[in-house]
């Protein structure tokens, strides 16, 4: 098959799937948005990659206005036309589209239909739920009308897809409520490219380069967007203010990271270290350097967002500390498999208490880390995952 994999974010596991599909002899074009600010995967074709794989970054020719709603929507629509043009030029048999905002997804899906390509909507998040909540808060009155428009748009895009790949069974009730036939819904949980994320000893070169070799690290790596409360990370820095042996390391960029930097400076929190996103090639060292790995998610996210950073953390053989709704899939994985501690996202004191408890109990931390790696090794086999995606794409080819 000629397969176009479209991952707007450029995350690590989506491009791993593209590599696996290309390794099986399919001609695969993997495209992503170059301007979207988030941790990226291995997005360059390497000497070990099969000749049937191409990876391309698509841009819009200007800085992305991520936090200006109207301009952002205009830019996303422009991006949708860029991606649609690339689809038409490639002329795929099937398309797998992931993490794409709804307006450009509509343009992209229409281009796929015009090209006669089967379309699989890889549903990472139910965007319209978050959009509706945010707009209602920001624009009381008209916000609910715009939110309703996005709910209707997302429902239509899903119904117009030949297959929907949801990342959790928790999405199924919402999909069936939007009148999707059960046979078009496939559930494949997200994963991390475990082959590219080996578990390493904590004394890494990266840790020494950052001047952190003599400290224990509570580490957060990832975006700090509207679904994340940076005050939780600030609370950790406050709790360990008088512990020079402990550093809170936050690897992120954008307004959330800027907010943390301002407040840390104002409060004199020297133990909070802020760093930009690190190259994916160094990511195993980054994760290995953390004594506790941190994930956060706002209450509004509920079951409709599963942080991919948690899945990468699982590969590192380290305990996890999660502040997120208890019903979320990531929270259930951490709690049910003995991987760390989960607290409610509004419990700042409990969050810091849990970090202290993990740092104070080396035996518990070792056990949680071993459980995390074992979970990843049992669930993240790309050959098995590739089988499932290949079957779905074959089923919609020449639909």
XYZ file of C-alpha atoms in Angstrom:
399
model
C 0.000 0.000 0.000
C 0.926 3.660 -0.376
C 0.343 4.961 3.148
C 0.351 8.575 4.280
C 0.784 8.922 8.054
C -0.025 12.438 9.229
C 1.007 13.234 12.796
C 0.608 16.960 13.358
C 2.659 16.873 16.575
C 5.627 14.828 15.374
C 5.639 12.562 18.421
C 8.017 9.588 18.764
C 5.670 6.603 18.571
C 3.772 7.677 15.466
C 6.954 7.873 13.409
C 8.019 4.517 14.852
C 4.821 3.063 13.382
C 5.652 4.616 10.013
C 9.078 2.970 10.136
C 7.491 -0.381 10.950
C 4.996 -0.118 8.093
C 7.789 0.851 5.687
C 9.891 -2.065 6.920
C 7.032 -4.345 5.844
C 7.357 -3.120 2.259
C 4.664 -0.416 2.197
C 5.561 2.954 0.684
C 5.117 5.340 3.591
C 5.161 9.139 3.678
C 5.196 10.537 7.225
C 4.336 14.246 7.526
C 4.197 16.553 10.543
C 3.891 20.257 11.423
C 7.357 21.757 11.762
C 6.125 24.811 13.698
C 4.162 23.072 16.461
C 6.056 23.410 19.747
C 6.176 20.026 21.446
C 8.743 17.266 22.075
C 9.565 15.569 18.781
C 10.538 12.042 17.829
C 13.233 10.779 15.439
C 11.951 12.724 12.433
C 14.767 12.233 9.972
C 15.338 9.294 7.670
C 18.449 7.439 8.843
C 20.771 4.911 7.227
C 18.947 2.025 8.935
C 15.559 3.065 7.557
C 14.038 1.232 4.596
C 14.025 3.011 1.213
C 10.219 2.956 1.245
C 10.102 5.570 4.058
C 9.990 9.354 3.570
C 9.601 11.889 6.394
C 8.696 15.507 5.672
C 8.119 18.594 7.814
C 5.363 20.938 6.639
C 5.339 24.621 7.544
C 3.217 27.758 7.238
C 6.008 30.278 6.703
C 5.574 32.178 9.967
C 5.666 31.802 13.742
C 2.706 29.876 15.110
C 0.295 31.906 17.266
C -0.553 29.020 19.568
C -2.184 31.168 22.249
C -4.117 33.640 20.050
C -7.327 31.829 19.190
C -8.473 33.564 15.992
C -5.009 33.826 14.403
C -4.219 30.255 15.430
C -7.342 28.952 13.697
C -6.426 30.862 10.506
C -2.917 29.392 10.587
C -4.249 25.879 11.211
C -6.552 26.237 8.202
C -3.579 27.351 6.094
C -1.670 24.316 7.313
C -4.607 22.102 6.355
C -4.308 23.290 2.756
C -0.536 22.653 2.784
C -1.069 19.108 4.073
C -3.884 18.523 1.576
C -1.627 19.580 -1.296
C 1.036 17.123 -0.147
C -1.597 14.368 0.051
C -2.726 15.046 -3.506
C 0.872 14.952 -4.754
C 1.598 11.643 -2.992
C -1.697 10.014 -4.030
C -1.927 7.467 -1.179
C -4.101 4.393 -1.018
C -4.826 5.011 2.670
C -4.318 7.815 5.183
C -3.786 7.603 8.944
C -4.214 11.027 10.551
C -3.295 11.786 14.164
C -3.261 14.833 16.481
C -4.559 17.162 13.756
C -6.730 20.094 14.938
C -10.271 19.880 13.654
C -10.266 22.668 11.044
C -7.225 21.364 9.130
C -8.407 17.791 9.650
C -11.591 18.672 7.758
C -9.570 20.024 4.811
C -7.233 17.036 4.895
C -10.041 14.489 5.090
C -11.810 16.105 2.137
C -8.600 15.889 0.088
C -8.305 12.197 0.954
C -11.866 11.584 -0.221
C -11.201 13.461 -3.473
C -8.092 11.302 -4.012
C -10.058 8.099 -3.394
C -7.938 7.201 -0.359
C -9.249 5.310 2.652
C -9.167 7.488 5.768
C -8.404 6.331 9.324
C -8.901 8.949 12.067
C -6.364 8.137 14.827
C -8.202 9.700 17.745
C -5.711 10.871 20.373
C -8.036 13.281 22.128
C -11.669 14.337 21.780
C -10.747 17.895 20.911
C -14.211 19.423 20.871
C -14.775 18.643 24.561
C -11.690 20.654 25.541
C -12.428 23.430 23.027
C -15.979 23.790 24.305
C -14.884 24.055 27.933
C -12.124 26.557 27.184
C -14.299 28.794 25.028
C -17.146 28.793 27.551
C -14.693 30.054 30.192
C -13.016 32.641 27.965
C -16.069 33.943 26.102
C -19.230 33.550 28.205
C -22.201 33.611 25.869
C -20.761 33.265 22.343
C -18.246 30.670 23.519
C -20.850 27.932 23.729
C -21.924 28.579 20.125
C -18.381 28.152 18.839
C -17.983 25.090 21.059
C -21.150 23.590 19.604
C -19.757 24.175 16.106
C -16.614 22.193 16.979
C -18.605 19.375 18.567
C -20.639 19.044 15.383
C -17.494 19.241 13.239
C -15.668 16.532 15.182
C -18.691 14.236 15.086
C -18.965 14.701 11.325
C -15.256 14.036 10.730
C -15.421 10.848 12.748
C -18.559 9.634 10.969
C -16.929 10.369 7.603
C -13.866 8.271 8.462
C -13.573 4.728 7.153
C -12.050 3.699 10.487
C -11.498 5.359 13.852
C -8.550 4.229 15.949
C -9.230 5.316 19.530
C -6.474 5.204 22.139
C -8.717 4.032 24.974
C -11.992 2.198 25.442
C -13.055 5.277 27.425
C -13.707 7.026 24.093
C -16.162 4.396 22.867
C -19.337 5.740 24.584
C -18.787 9.221 23.104
C -18.168 7.750 19.652
C -21.250 5.574 19.757
C -23.244 8.569 20.982
C -22.149 10.287 17.765
C -23.649 7.367 15.823
C -20.441 5.646 14.788
C -20.979 2.011 13.990
C -19.115 -0.202 16.495
C -17.402 -2.139 13.690
C -15.628 1.051 12.522
C -14.183 1.715 15.994
C -10.830 0.105 16.827
C -9.052 0.592 20.150
C -5.253 0.541 20.171
C -3.671 2.076 23.244
C -0.728 4.385 22.722
C 2.786 3.202 23.413
C 6.363 4.480 23.453
C 9.203 3.331 21.166
C 10.827 1.158 23.810
C 13.593 0.042 21.441
C 14.678 3.687 21.247
C 14.287 4.293 25.003
C 16.592 1.866 26.819
C 16.683 1.917 30.627
C 20.023 3.454 31.629
C 21.880 3.909 34.944
C 21.192 7.259 36.646
C 24.752 8.586 36.362
C 24.338 9.862 32.804
C 26.514 12.168 30.768
C 23.494 14.450 30.366
C 23.112 14.729 34.137
C 26.778 15.696 34.494
C 26.550 18.217 31.644
C 23.708 19.973 33.467
C 25.704 20.171 36.716
C 23.212 17.895 38.483
C 25.387 14.882 39.270
C 25.267 15.507 43.022
C 21.480 15.964 43.215
C 18.388 13.799 43.217
C 16.038 14.867 40.442
C 12.264 15.215 40.343
C 11.869 15.569 36.594
C 9.088 16.752 34.277
C 9.519 16.647 30.505
C 6.839 17.745 28.065
C 4.442 20.476 27.096
C 2.834 22.794 29.653
C -0.370 23.745 27.879
C -3.966 24.379 28.815
C -4.339 20.814 30.148
C -1.458 21.260 32.619
C -1.204 23.288 35.813
C 2.392 24.533 36.291
C 1.542 25.513 39.885
C 1.976 21.832 40.775
C 5.609 21.970 39.672
C 6.116 25.237 41.518
C 4.769 23.570 44.655
C 7.432 20.858 44.343
C 10.138 23.514 44.165
C 8.705 25.198 47.250
C 8.607 21.922 49.152
C 12.278 21.185 48.424
C 13.457 24.789 48.849
C 15.631 23.838 51.824
C 16.903 20.587 50.312
C 20.053 21.413 48.297
C 20.393 17.707 47.471
C 17.129 17.755 45.470
C 16.435 19.598 42.213
C 13.118 19.963 40.402
C 13.924 19.839 36.678
C 11.316 20.996 34.163
C 12.021 20.454 30.458
C 9.477 22.484 28.530
C 8.927 25.599 26.424
C 6.199 28.177 25.990
C 3.962 30.207 28.329
C 3.743 27.532 31.037
C 7.515 27.340 31.291
C 7.745 31.148 31.211
C 5.227 31.360 34.073
C 7.316 28.938 36.121
C 10.507 30.880 35.448
C 8.925 34.156 36.573
C 7.506 32.727 39.787
C 10.653 30.779 40.635
C 12.733 33.928 40.235
C 10.298 35.993 42.315
C 10.375 33.431 45.132
C 14.087 32.688 44.917
C 13.565 28.993 44.161
C 17.087 28.112 43.088
C 16.261 24.397 43.159
C 13.945 24.705 40.152
C 15.876 24.159 36.921
C 14.135 25.012 33.639
C 15.506 23.605 30.388
C 14.284 23.665 26.771
C 13.091 20.535 24.980
C 15.982 18.126 24.557
C 16.921 16.239 21.364
C 15.194 12.879 21.099
C 18.578 11.168 20.817
C 19.337 12.306 24.385
C 15.900 11.419 25.742
C 16.916 8.054 27.295
C 19.628 9.877 29.269
C 17.184 12.582 30.311
C 14.670 10.080 31.674
C 17.357 7.955 33.335
C 18.578 11.054 35.170
C 15.264 11.467 36.990
C 14.808 9.826 40.373
C 11.060 10.535 40.118
C 9.302 11.281 36.813
C 6.325 13.633 36.935
C 3.124 13.898 34.863
C 0.258 16.357 35.376
C -3.195 16.743 33.825
C -6.025 19.116 34.679
C -9.375 17.838 36.039
C -11.229 18.965 32.897
C -9.200 16.521 30.798
C -10.927 13.597 32.483
C -10.762 10.458 30.340
C -10.335 12.391 27.101
C -6.570 12.898 27.187
C -3.832 10.352 27.835
C -0.426 12.033 28.257
C 2.081 10.388 25.924
C 4.903 11.438 28.245
C 3.683 8.849 30.743
C 4.256 6.099 28.189
C 7.818 7.266 27.560
C 8.398 7.438 31.306
C 7.373 3.785 31.630
C 10.396 2.740 29.576
C 12.880 4.402 31.934
C 12.711 2.042 34.929
C 11.805 4.925 37.241
C 8.859 5.616 39.592
C 6.108 7.921 38.369
C 4.305 10.687 40.196
C 1.033 11.688 38.533
C -1.388 14.485 39.363
C -4.418 13.728 37.213
C -8.031 12.558 37.358
C -8.208 9.065 38.804
C -10.391 7.780 35.961
C -7.819 8.700 33.304
C -6.186 5.720 31.571
C -2.669 6.904 32.437
C -3.644 7.253 36.102
C -5.125 3.758 36.092
C -1.949 2.305 34.583
C 0.247 3.932 37.244
C -2.064 2.975 40.106
C -3.091 -0.525 39.053
C 0.378 -1.740 38.093
C 2.287 -0.417 41.103
C 4.250 2.114 39.052
C 4.111 5.084 41.398
C 1.682 7.441 43.085
C -1.400 9.227 41.756
C -2.986 12.239 43.437
C -5.884 14.502 42.466
C -4.724 17.379 40.236
C -6.004 20.006 42.696
C -4.138 18.513 45.673
C -0.912 20.526 45.648
C 0.164 19.517 49.153
C -0.587 15.844 48.494
C 1.414 16.037 45.273
C 4.487 17.286 47.110
C 3.926 14.719 49.895
C 3.906 11.916 47.314
C 7.166 13.170 45.794
C 8.763 13.161 49.235
C 7.497 9.659 49.932
C 9.008 8.260 46.720
C 12.359 9.946 47.333
C 12.427 8.723 50.938
C 11.815 5.046 50.099
C 14.463 3.630 47.743
C 12.903 0.163 47.885
C 9.512 1.477 46.804
C 11.110 3.521 44.039
C 13.030 0.521 42.697
C 9.897 -1.622 42.752
C 7.824 1.030 40.960
C 10.522 1.505 38.342
C 10.798 -2.226 37.687
C 7.016 -2.483 37.353
C 7.025 0.421 34.880
C 9.643 -1.152 32.627
C 7.950 -4.548 32.806
C 4.653 -2.973 31.724
C 6.361 -1.282 28.781
C 8.160 -4.447 27.693
C 4.921 -6.428 27.724
C 2.764 -3.838 25.891
C 5.009 -1.835 23.552
C 6.142 -4.451 21.004
C 6.044 -2.622 17.676
C 5.679 -5.838 15.658
C 2.382 -6.610 17.416
C 1.202 -3.003 17.154
C 2.164 -2.906 13.481
C 0.079 -6.019 12.819
C -3.021 -4.327 14.188
C -2.574 -1.061 12.283
C -1.692 -2.884 9.065
C -4.896 -4.909 9.305
C -7.007 -1.768 9.807
C -5.377 0.051 6.887
C -5.687 -2.995 4.631
C -9.355 -3.190 5.538
C -10.055 0.336 4.331
C -7.828 0.175 1.248
C -9.954 0.410 -1.902
C -13.007 0.919 0.291
